[in-house]
XYZ file of C-alpha atoms in Angstrom:
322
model
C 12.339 -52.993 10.105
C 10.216 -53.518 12.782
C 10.027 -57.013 13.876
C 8.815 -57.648 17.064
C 9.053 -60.732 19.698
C 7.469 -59.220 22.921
C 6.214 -62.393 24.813
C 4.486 -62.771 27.848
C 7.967 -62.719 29.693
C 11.248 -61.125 29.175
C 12.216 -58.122 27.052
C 11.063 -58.355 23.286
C 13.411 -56.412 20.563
C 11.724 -53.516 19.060
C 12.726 -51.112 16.096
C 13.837 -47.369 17.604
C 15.274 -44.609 15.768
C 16.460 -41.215 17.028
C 14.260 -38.390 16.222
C 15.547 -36.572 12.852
C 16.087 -32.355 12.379
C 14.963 -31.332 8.699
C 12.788 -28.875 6.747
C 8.959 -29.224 7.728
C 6.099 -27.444 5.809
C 2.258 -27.093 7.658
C -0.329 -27.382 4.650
C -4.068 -27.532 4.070
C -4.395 -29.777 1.293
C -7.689 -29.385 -0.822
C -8.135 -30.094 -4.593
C -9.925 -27.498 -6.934
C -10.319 -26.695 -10.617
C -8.874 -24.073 -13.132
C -11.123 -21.385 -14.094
C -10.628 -18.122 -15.976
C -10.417 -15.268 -13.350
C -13.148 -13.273 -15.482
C -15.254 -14.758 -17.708
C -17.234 -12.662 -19.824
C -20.769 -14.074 -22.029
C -21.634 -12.729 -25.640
C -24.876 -12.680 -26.208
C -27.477 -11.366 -29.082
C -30.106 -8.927 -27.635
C -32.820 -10.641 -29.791
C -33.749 -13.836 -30.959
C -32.721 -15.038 -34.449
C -31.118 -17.569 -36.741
C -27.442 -17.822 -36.226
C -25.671 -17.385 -39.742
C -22.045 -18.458 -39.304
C -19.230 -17.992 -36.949
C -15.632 -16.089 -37.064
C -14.086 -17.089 -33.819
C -13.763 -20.643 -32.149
C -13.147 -21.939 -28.245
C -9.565 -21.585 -28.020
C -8.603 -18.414 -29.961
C -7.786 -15.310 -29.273
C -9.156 -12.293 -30.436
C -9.061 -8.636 -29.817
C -11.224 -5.772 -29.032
C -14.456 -4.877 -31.572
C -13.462 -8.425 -33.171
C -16.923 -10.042 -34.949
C -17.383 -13.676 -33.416
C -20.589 -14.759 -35.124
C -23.339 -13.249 -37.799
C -27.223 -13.178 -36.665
C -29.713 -13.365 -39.673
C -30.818 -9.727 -40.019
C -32.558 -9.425 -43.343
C -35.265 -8.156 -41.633
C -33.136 -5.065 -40.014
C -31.076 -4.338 -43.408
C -35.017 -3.840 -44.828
C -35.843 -1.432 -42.171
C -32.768 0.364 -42.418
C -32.944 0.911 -45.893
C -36.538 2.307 -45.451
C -35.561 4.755 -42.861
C -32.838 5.774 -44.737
C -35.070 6.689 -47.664
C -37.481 8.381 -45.289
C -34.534 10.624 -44.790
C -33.355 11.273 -48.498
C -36.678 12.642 -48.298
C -36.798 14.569 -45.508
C -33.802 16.445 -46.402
C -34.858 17.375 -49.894
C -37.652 18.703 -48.319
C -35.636 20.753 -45.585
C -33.367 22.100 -48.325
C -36.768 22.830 -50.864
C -38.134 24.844 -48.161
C -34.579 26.663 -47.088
C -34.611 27.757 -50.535
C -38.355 28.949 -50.290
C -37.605 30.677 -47.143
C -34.720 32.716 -48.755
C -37.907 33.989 -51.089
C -39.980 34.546 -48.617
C -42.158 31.986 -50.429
C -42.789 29.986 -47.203
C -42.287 30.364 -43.064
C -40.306 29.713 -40.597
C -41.947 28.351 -38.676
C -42.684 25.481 -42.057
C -38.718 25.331 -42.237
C -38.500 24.623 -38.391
C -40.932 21.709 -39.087
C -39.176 20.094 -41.865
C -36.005 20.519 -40.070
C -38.081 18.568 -36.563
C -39.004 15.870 -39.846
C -35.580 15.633 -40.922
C -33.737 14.925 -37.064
C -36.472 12.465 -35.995
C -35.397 11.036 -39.887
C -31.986 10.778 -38.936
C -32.743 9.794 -35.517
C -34.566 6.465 -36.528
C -31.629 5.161 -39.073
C -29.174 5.418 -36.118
C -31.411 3.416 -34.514
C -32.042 1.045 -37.332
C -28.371 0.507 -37.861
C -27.763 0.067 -33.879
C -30.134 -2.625 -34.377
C -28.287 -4.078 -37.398
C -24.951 -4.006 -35.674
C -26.415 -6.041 -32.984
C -26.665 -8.771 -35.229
C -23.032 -8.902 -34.891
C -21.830 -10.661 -32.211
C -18.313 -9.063 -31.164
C -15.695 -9.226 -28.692
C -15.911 -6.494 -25.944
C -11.953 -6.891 -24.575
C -9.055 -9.081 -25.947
C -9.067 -12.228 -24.496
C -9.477 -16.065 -25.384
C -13.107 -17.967 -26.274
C -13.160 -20.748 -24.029
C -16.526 -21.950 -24.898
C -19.001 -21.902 -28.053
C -22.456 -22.728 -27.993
C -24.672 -22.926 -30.790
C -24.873 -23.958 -34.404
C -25.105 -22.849 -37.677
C -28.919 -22.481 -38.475
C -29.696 -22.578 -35.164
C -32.189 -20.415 -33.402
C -30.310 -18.088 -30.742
C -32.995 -16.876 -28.026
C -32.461 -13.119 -26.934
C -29.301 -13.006 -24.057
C -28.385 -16.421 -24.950
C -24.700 -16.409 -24.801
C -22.905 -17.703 -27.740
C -19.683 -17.259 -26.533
C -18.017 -17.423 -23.499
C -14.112 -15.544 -23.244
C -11.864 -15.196 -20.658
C -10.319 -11.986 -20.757
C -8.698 -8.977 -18.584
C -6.973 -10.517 -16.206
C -5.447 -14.434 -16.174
C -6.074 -18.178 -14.438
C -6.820 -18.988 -11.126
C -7.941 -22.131 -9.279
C -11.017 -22.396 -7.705
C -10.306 -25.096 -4.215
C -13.117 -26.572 -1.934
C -11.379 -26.016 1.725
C -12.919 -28.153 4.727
C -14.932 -26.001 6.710
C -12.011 -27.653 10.178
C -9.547 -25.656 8.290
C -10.874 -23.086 6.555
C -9.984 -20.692 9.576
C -6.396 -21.092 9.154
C -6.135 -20.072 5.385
C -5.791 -16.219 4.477
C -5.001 -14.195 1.675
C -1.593 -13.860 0.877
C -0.334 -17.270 1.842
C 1.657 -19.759 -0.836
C 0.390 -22.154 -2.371
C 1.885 -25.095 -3.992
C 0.169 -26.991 -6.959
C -0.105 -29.826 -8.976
C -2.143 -31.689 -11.237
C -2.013 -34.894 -12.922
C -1.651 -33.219 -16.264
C 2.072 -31.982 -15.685
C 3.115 -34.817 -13.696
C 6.127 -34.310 -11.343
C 5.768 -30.318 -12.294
C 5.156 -28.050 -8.771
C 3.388 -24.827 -9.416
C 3.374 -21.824 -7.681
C 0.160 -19.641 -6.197
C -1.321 -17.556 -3.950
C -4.523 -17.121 -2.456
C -6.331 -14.536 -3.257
C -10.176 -14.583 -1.778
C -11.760 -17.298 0.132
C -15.939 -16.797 0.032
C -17.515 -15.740 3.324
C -20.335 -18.008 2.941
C -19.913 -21.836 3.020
C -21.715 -24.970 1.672
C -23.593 -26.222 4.109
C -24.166 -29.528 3.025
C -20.351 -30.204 1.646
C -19.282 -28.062 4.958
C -16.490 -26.453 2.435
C -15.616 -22.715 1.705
C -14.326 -21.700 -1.397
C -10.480 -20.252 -1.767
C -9.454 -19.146 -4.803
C -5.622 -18.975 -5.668
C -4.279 -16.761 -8.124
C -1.816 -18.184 -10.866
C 2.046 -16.964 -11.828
C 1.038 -15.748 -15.465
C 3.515 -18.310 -17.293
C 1.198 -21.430 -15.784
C 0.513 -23.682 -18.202
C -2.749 -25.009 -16.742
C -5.807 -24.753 -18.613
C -9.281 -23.934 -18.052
C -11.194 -26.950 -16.320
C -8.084 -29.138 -15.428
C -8.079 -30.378 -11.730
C -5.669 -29.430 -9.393
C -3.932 -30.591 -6.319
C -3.319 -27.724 -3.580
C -1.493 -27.112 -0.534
C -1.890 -24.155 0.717
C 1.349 -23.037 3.361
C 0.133 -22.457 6.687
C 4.049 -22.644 8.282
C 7.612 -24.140 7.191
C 10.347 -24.863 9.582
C 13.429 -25.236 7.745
C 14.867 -27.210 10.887
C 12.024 -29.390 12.742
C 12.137 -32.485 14.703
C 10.512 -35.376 12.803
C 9.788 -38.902 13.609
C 7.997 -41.605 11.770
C 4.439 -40.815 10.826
C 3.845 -44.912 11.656
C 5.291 -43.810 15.191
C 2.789 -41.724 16.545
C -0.925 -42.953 17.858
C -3.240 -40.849 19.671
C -0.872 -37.822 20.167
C 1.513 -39.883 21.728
C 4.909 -42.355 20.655
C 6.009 -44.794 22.435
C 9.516 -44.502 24.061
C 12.261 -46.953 24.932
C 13.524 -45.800 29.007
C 15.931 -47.952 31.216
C 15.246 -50.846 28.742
C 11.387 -50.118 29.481
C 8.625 -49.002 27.317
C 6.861 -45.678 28.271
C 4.040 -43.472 26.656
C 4.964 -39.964 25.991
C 2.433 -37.069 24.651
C 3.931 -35.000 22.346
C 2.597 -31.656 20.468
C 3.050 -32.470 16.614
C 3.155 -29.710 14.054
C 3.286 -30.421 10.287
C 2.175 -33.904 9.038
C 3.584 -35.706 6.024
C 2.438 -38.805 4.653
C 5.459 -40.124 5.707
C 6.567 -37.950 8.622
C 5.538 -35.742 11.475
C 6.743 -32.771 13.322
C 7.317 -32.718 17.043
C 7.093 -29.328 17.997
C 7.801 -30.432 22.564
C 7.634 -33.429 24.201
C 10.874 -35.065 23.090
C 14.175 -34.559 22.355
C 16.630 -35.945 19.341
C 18.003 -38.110 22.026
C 14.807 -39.790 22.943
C 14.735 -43.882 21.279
C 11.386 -43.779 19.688
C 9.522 -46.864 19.285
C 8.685 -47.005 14.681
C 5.383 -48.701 14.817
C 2.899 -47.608 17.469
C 0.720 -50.230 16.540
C 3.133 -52.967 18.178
C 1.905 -54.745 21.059
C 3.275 -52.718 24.198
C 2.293 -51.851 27.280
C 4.078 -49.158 29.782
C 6.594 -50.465 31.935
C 6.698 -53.702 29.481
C 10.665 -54.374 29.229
C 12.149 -53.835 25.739
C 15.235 -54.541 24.298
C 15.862 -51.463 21.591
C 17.347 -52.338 18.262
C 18.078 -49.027 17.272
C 17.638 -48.440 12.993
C 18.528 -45.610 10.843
C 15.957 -43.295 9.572
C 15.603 -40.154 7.383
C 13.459 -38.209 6.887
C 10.960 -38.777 3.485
């Protein structure tokens, strides 16, 4: 299609096709990558040697689960000391109960061996907090996506070990261009794909889009909520188009047709410029929303050499819509 003889004299042929009515869908197209929609760290609260590990990145585990062992020799010594401190302190509070009942002693020595005994108690519940801390556990169900460390290893305090994704599921996190950031909002559709699941459309929504964008990029962040059957995972890139409009029954011509807001027109065997007011955009097609009509002869290629007024002879070629 498309040849053209337009010489200095006479009327050159030129490929024209009637505007086309079919379904036309407004996007903003932006690519972005899978996260988890909360992503929790597990962390030690002190420094030590890690000891081995229960869990690994891509299993699921429950609530109170333990991931990974800290050394804690150290703690299981100063448990067991407290907890002799307090074998002792309550033979003494039950030695001088017994005295008491004689009136051998006071009360006011009972009250202070039973002061001895709590503040006992008191420091093996904390020694065996501290012990349990050694344990590195799972605060929610959910999945590790990420494990850092090795055996041997030494973990620093609040050094997470673990990352898991749990609570709630995927999303996708898109970089938006700051020219059409005001025309996304939450709620809208969003199609997806990704070169992982090739010729597979997903289905989203958007759920946030930050207030505050990158200056330097000049792109906000949108994040889109995933349909919980998804198969995407964690870190995969992903294609977006996020729904702005569809028109089920739009005018369309040729995408190669239109040039500067304008196509080129075929009237009383003469070429003429018309603006028109386009709509959704295709790679291979555009929507006219006024300016035309499905009658109009529309010159294919824009690019051809015309002028206005410049006699044409219209060879008129079937076209459909991509």
């Amino acid at each position: 299609l498309g040849l053209y003889a337009l010489g200095a004299g006479g009327a050159g042929s030129v490929a024209v096709i009637h505007p086309v009515y079919g379904p036309a869908v407004q996007a903003v197209y932006a690519t972005g990558t899978v996260e988890p929609s909360v992503m929790v760290p597990i962390a030690g609260k002190r420094a030590a040697v890690l000891l081995s590990f229960s869990a690994d990145e891509g299993q699921s585990v429950t609530k109170g689960q333990v991931l990974a062992q800290l050394e804690d020799d150290e703690l299981q010594k100063a448990l067991a000391e407290m907890e002799a401190v307090a074998a002792l302190a309550e033979k003494e509070f039950a030695r001088r109960s017994a005295l008491v009942q004689k009136n051998a002693v006071s009360e006011q020595s009972l009250d202070q061996a039973r002061s001895n005994l709590d503040a006992a108690k008191a420091r093996v519940a904390q020694a065996q907090a501290n012990l349990d801390e050694m344990k590195l556990v799972a605060p929610e169900d959910g999945v590790i996506i990420r494990r850092d460390g090795e055996i041997g290893e030494l973990i620093a305090a609040n050094q997470p070990v673990f990352w898991m994704s749990c609570c709630s599921g995927l999303r996708i996190a898109a970089e938006v261009d700051e020219e059409d950031i005001a025309m996304v909002k939450p709620g809208q559709k969003v199609l997806i794909r990704a070169d992982a699941f090739p010729g597979r459309i997903f289905n989203g929504t958007v759920q946030s889009i930050t207030p505050k964008g990158d200056p330097v990029s000049r792109n906000y962040r949108v994040r889109i909520g995933l349909e919980a059957d998804t198969p995407l995972m964690i870190g995969m890139t992903a294609e977006t188009n996020i729904i702005l409009r569809e028109e089920k029954n739009a005018l369309l011509v040729p995408a190669t047709a239109l040039h500067d807001g304008a196509v080129w027109m075929v009237k009383g065997g003469k070429a003429a410029l018309q603006t028109v007011e386009t709509g959704a955009k295709s790679p291979g097609s555009v929507e006219i929303r006024s300016g035309i009509g499905a009658d109009a002869l529309i010159v294919m290629d824009a690019s051809a050499n015309i002028t206005p007024g410049k006699p044409l002879r219209a060879q008129i070629e079937t076209w459909k819509a991509p």
